[in-house]
mmCIF file with all atom_site columns, C-alpha atoms in Angstrom:
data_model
loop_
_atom_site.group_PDB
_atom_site.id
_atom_site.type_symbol
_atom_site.label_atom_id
_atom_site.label_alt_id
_atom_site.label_comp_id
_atom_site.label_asym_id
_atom_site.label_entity_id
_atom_site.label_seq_id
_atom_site.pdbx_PDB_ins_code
_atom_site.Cartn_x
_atom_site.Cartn_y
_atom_site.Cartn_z
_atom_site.occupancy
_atom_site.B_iso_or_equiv
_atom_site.pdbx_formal_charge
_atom_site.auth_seq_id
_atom_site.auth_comp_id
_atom_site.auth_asym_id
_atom_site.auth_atom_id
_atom_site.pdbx_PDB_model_num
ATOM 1   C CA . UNK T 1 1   ? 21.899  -32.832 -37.558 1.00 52.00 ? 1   UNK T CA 1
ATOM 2   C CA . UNK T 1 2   ? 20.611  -30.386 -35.481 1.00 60.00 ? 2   UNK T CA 1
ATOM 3   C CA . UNK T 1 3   ? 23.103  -27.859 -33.269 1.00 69.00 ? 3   UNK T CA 1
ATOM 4   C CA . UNK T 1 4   ? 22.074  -25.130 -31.284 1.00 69.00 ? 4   UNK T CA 1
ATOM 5   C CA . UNK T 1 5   ? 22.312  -22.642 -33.891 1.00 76.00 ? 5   UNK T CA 1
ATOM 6   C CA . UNK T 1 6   ? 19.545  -24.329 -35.604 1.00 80.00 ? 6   UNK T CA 1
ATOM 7   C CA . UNK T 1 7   ? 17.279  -26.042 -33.062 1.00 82.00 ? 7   UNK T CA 1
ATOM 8   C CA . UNK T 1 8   ? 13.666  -25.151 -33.776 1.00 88.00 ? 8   UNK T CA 1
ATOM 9   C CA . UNK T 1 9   ? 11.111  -22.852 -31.432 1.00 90.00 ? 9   UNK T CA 1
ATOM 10  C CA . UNK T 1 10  ? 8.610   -24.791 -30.208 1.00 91.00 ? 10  UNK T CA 1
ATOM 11  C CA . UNK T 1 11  ? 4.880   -23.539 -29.566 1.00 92.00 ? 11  UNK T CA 1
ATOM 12  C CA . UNK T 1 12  ? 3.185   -24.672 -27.354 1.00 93.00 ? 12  UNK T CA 1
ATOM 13  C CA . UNK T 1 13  ? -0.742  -23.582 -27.125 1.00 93.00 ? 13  UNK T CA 1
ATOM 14  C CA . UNK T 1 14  ? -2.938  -22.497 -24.568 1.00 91.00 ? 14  UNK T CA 1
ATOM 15  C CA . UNK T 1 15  ? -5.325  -25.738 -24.997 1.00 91.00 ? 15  UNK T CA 1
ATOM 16  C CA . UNK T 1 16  ? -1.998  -27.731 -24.866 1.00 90.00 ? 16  UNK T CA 1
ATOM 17  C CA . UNK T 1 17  ? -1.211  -26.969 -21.371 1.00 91.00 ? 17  UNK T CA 1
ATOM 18  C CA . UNK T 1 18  ? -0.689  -30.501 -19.491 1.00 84.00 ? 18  UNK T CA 1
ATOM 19  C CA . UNK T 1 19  ? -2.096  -31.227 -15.614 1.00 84.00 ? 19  UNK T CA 1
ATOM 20  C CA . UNK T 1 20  ? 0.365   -34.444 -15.795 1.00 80.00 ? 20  UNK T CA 1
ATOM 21  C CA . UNK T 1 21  ? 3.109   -32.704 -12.677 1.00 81.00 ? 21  UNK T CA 1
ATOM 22  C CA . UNK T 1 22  ? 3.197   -32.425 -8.940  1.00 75.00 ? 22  UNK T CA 1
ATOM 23  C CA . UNK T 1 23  ? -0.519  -31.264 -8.021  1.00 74.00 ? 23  UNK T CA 1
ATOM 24  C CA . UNK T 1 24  ? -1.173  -29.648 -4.334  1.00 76.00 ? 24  UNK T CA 1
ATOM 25  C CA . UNK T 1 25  ? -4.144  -29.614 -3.385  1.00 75.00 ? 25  UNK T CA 1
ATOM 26  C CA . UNK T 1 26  ? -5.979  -26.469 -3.685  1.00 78.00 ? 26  UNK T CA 1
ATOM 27  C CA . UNK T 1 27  ? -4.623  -25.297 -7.266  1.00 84.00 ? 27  UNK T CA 1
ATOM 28  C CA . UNK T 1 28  ? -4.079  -27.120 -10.585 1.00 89.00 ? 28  UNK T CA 1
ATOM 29  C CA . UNK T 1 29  ? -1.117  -26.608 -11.986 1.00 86.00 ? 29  UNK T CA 1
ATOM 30  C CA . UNK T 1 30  ? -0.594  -26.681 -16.046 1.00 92.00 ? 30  UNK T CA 1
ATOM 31  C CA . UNK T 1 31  ? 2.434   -27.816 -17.257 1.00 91.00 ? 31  UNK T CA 1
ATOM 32  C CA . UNK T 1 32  ? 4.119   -25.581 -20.380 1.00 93.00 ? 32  UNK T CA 1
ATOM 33  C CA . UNK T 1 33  ? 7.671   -25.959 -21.165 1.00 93.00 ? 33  UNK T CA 1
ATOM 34  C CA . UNK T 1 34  ? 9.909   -28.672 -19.394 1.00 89.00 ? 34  UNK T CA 1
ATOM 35  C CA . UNK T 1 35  ? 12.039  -31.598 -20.097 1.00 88.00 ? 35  UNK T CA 1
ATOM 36  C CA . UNK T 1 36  ? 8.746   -33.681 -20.503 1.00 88.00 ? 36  UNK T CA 1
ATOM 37  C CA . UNK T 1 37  ? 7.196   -31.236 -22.817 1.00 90.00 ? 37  UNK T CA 1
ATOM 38  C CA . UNK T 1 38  ? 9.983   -29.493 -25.158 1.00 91.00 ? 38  UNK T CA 1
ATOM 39  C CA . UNK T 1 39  ? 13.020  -31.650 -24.133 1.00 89.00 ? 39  UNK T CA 1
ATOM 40  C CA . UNK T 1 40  ? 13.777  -28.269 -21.221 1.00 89.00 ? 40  UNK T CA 1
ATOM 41  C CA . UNK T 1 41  ? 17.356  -28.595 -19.810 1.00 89.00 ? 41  UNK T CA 1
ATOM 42  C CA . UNK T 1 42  ? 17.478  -25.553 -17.462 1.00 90.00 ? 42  UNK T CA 1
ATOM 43  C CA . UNK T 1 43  ? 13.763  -24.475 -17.160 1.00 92.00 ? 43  UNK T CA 1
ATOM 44  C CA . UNK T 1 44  ? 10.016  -25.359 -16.029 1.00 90.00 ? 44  UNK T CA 1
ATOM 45  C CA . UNK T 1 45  ? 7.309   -22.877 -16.996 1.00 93.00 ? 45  UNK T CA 1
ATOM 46  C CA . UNK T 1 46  ? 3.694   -23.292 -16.631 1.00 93.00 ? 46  UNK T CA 1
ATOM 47  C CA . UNK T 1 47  ? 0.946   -21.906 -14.842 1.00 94.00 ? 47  UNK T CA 1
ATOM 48  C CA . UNK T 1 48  ? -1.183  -22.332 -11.468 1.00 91.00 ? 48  UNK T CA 1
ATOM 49  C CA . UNK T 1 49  ? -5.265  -21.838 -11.146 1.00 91.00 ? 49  UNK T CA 1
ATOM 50  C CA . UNK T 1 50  ? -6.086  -21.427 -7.801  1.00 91.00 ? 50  UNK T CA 1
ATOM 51  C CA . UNK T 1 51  ? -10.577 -21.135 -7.205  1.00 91.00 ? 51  UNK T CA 1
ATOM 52  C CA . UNK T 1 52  ? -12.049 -18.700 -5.309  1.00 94.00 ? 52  UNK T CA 1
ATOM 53  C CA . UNK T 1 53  ? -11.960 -18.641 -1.172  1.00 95.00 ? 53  UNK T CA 1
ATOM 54  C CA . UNK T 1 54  ? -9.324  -21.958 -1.666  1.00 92.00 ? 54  UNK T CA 1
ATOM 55  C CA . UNK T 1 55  ? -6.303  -22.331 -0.126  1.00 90.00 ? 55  UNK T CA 1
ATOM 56  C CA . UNK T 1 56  ? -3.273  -24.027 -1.414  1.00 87.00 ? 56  UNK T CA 1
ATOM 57  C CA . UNK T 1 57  ? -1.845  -27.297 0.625   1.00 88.00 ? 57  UNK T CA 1
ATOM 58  C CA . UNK T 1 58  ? 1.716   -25.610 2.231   1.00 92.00 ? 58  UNK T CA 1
ATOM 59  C CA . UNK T 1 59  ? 4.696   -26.813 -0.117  1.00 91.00 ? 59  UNK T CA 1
ATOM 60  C CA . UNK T 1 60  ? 8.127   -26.390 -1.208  1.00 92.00 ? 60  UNK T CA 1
ATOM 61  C CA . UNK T 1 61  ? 10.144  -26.773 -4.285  1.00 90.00 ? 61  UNK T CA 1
ATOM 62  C CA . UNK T 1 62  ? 13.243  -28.574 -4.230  1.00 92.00 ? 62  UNK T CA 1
ATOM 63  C CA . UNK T 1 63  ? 16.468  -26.709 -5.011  1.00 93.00 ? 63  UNK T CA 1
ATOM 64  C CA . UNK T 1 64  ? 14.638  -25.160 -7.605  1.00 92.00 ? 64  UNK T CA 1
ATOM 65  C CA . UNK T 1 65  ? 14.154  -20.906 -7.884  1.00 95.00 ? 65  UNK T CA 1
ATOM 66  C CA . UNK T 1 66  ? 10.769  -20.392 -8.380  1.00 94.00 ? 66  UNK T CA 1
ATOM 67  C CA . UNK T 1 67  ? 9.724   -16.839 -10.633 1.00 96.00 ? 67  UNK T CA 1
ATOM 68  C CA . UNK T 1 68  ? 5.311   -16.109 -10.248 1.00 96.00 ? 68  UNK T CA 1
ATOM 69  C CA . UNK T 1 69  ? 3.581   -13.509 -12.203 1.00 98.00 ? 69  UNK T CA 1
ATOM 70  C CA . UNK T 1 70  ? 0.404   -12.714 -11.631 1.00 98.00 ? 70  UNK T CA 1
ATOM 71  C CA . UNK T 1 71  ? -2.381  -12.856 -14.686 1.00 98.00 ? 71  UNK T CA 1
ATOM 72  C CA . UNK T 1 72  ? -5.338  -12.321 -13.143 1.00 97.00 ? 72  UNK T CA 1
ATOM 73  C CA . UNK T 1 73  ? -6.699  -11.884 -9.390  1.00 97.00 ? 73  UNK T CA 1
ATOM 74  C CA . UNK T 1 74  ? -5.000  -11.302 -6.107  1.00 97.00 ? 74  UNK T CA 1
ATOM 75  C CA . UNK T 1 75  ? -3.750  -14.482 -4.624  1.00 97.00 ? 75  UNK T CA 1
ATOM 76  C CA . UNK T 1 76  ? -1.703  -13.957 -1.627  1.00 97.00 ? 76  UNK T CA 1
ATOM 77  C CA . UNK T 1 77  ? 1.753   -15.545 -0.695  1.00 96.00 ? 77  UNK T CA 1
ATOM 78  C CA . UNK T 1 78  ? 1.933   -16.859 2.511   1.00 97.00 ? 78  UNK T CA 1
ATOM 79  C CA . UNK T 1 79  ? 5.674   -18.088 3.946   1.00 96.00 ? 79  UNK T CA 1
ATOM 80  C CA . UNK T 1 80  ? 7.180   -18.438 7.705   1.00 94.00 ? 80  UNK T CA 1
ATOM 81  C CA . UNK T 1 81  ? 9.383   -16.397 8.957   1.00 93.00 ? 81  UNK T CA 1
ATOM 82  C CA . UNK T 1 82  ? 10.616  -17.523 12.586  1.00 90.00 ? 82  UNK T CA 1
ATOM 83  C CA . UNK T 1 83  ? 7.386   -17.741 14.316  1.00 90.00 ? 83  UNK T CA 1
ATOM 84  C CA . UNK T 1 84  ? 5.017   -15.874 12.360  1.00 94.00 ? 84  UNK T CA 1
ATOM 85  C CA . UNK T 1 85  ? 3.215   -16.049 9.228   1.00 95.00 ? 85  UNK T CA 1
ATOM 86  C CA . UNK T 1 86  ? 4.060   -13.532 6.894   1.00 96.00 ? 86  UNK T CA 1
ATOM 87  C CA . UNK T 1 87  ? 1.256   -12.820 3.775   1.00 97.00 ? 87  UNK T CA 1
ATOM 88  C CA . UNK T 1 88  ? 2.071   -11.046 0.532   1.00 98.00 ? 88  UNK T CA 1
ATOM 89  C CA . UNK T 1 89  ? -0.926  -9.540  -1.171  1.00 98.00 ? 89  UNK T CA 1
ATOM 90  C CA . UNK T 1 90  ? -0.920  -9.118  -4.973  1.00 98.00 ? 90  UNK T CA 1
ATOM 91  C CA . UNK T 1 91  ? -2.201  -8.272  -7.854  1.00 97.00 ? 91  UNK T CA 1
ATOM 92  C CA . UNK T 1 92  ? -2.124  -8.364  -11.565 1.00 98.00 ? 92  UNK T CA 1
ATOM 93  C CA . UNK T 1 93  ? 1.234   -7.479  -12.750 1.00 98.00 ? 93  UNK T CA 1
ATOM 94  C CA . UNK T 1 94  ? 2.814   -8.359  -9.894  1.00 98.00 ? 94  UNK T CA 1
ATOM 95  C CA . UNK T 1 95  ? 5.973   -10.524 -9.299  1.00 98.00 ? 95  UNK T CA 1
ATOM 96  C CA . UNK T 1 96  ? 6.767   -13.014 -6.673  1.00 98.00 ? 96  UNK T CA 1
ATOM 97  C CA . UNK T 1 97  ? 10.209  -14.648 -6.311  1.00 97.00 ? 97  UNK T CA 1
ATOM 98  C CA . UNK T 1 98  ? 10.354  -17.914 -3.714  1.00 96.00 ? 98  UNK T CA 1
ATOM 99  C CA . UNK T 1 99  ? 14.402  -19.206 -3.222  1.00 96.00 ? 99  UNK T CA 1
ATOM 100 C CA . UNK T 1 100 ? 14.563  -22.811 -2.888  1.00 95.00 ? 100 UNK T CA 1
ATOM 101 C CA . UNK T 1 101 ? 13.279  -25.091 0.047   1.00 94.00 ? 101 UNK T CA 1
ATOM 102 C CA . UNK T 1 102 ? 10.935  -22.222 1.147   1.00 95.00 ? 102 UNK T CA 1
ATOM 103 C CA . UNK T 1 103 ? 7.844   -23.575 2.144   1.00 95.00 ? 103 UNK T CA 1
ATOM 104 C CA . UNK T 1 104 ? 5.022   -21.666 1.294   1.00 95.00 ? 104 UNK T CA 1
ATOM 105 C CA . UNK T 1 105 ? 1.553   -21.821 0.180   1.00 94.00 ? 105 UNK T CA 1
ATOM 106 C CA . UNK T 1 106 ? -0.701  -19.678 -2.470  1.00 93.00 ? 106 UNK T CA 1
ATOM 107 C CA . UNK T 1 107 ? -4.354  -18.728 -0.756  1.00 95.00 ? 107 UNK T CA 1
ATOM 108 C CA . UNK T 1 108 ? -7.269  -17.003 -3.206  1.00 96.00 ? 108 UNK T CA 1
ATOM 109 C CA . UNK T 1 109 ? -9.610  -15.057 -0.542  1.00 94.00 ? 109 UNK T CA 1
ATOM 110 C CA . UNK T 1 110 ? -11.667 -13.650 -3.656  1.00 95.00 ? 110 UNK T CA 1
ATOM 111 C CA . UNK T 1 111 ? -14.284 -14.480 -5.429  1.00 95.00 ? 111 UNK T CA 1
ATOM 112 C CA . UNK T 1 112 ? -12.635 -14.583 -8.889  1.00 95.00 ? 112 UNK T CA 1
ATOM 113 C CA . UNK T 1 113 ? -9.963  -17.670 -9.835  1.00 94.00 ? 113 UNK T CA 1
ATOM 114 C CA . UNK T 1 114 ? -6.467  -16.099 -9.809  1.00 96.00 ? 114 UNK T CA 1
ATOM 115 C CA . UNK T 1 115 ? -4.395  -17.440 -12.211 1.00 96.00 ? 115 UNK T CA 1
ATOM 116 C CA . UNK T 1 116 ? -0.452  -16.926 -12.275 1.00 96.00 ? 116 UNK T CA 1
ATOM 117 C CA . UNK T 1 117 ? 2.785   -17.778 -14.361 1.00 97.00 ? 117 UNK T CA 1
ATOM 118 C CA . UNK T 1 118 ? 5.107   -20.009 -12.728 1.00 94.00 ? 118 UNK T CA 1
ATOM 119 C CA . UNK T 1 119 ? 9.464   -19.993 -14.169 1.00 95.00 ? 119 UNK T CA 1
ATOM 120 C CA . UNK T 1 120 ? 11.356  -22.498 -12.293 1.00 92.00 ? 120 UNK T CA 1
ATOM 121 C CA . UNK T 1 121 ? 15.132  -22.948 -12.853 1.00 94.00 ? 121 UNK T CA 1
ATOM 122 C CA . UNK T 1 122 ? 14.965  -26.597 -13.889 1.00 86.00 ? 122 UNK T CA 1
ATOM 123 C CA . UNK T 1 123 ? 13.233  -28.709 -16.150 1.00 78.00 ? 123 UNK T CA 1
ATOM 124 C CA . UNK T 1 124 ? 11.075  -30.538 -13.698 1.00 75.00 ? 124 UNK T CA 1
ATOM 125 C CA . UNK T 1 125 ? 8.150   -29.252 -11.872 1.00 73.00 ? 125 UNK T CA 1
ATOM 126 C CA . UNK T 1 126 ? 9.231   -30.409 -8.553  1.00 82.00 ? 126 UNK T CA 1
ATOM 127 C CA . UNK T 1 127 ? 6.431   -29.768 -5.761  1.00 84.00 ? 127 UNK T CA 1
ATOM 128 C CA . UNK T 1 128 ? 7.028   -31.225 -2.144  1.00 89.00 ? 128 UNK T CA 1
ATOM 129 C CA . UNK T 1 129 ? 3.697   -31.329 -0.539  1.00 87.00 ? 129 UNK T CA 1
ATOM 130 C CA . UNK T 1 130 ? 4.490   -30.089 3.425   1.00 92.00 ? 130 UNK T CA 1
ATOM 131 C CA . UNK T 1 131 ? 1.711   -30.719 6.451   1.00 90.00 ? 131 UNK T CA 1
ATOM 132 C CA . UNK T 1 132 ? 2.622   -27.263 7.697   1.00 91.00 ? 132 UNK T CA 1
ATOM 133 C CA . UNK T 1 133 ? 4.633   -24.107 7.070   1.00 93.00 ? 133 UNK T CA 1
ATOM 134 C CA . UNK T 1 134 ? 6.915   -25.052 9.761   1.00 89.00 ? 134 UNK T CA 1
ATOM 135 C CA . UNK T 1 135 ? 7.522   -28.658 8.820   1.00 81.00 ? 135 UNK T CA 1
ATOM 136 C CA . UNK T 1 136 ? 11.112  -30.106 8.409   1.00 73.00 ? 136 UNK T CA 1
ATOM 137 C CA . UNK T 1 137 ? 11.703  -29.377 4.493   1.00 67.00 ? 137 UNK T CA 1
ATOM 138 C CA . UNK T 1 138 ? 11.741  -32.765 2.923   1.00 60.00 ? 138 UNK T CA 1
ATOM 139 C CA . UNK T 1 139 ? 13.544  -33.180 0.092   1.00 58.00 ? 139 UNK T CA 1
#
């Protein structure tokens, strides 16, 4: 019998990344740790590959916090706030927190893929694919 004193750690490898979640266009995301994966409870981890000059389709997800850290490149963060669209430029190293329901989108001016880290606070990677930054947040 297993208790949580003794559960095991689970590895899971780079070339063991799965592309079987919610997809928007414009990125692929790779699935890592979640219910599907390592039996998750609480958490969703993975990461997103976004190509150069591509934009992300605008999306949400669900009640769920989202935590991003950027590997490589400078994607920017673009969310609504009121009326106008406000962009967050980053860079490696960096750390982007979106609350739930926000609907956002992930763009990649550069020429270089930028590749980040997604932490979500539940087990699923729930995406909501919006037709606009302003659309009524479906959930």
């Amino acid at each position: 019998m297993t208790d949580h004193w003794h559960a095991p750690l689970r590895h899971i490898k780079a070339a063991d990344l799965s592309g079987n979640t919610g997809q928007t266009s414009g990125m692929t995301r790779l699935e890592a740790v979640s219910g599907k994966t390592v039996g998750a409870e609480k958490v969703w981890m993975g990461q997103t590959h976004v190509a150069p000059d591509t934009n992300s389709g605008d999306h949400h997800h669900g009640e769920a916090e989202t935590a991003i850290y950027v590997v490589s490149g400078n994607p920017v963060f673009v969310f609504a706030e009121g009326e106008e669209e406000v962009r967050i430029q980053t860079g490696p190293g960096d750390y982007v927190f979106v609350p739930p329901f926000v609907p956002h989108r992930e763009e990649n001016p550069n020429a270089e893929e930028a590749v980040v880290v997604i932490a979500r606070s539940s087990q699923e990677g729930i995406v909501v694919n919006l037709p606009s930054l302003w659309a009524p947040v479906a959930t």
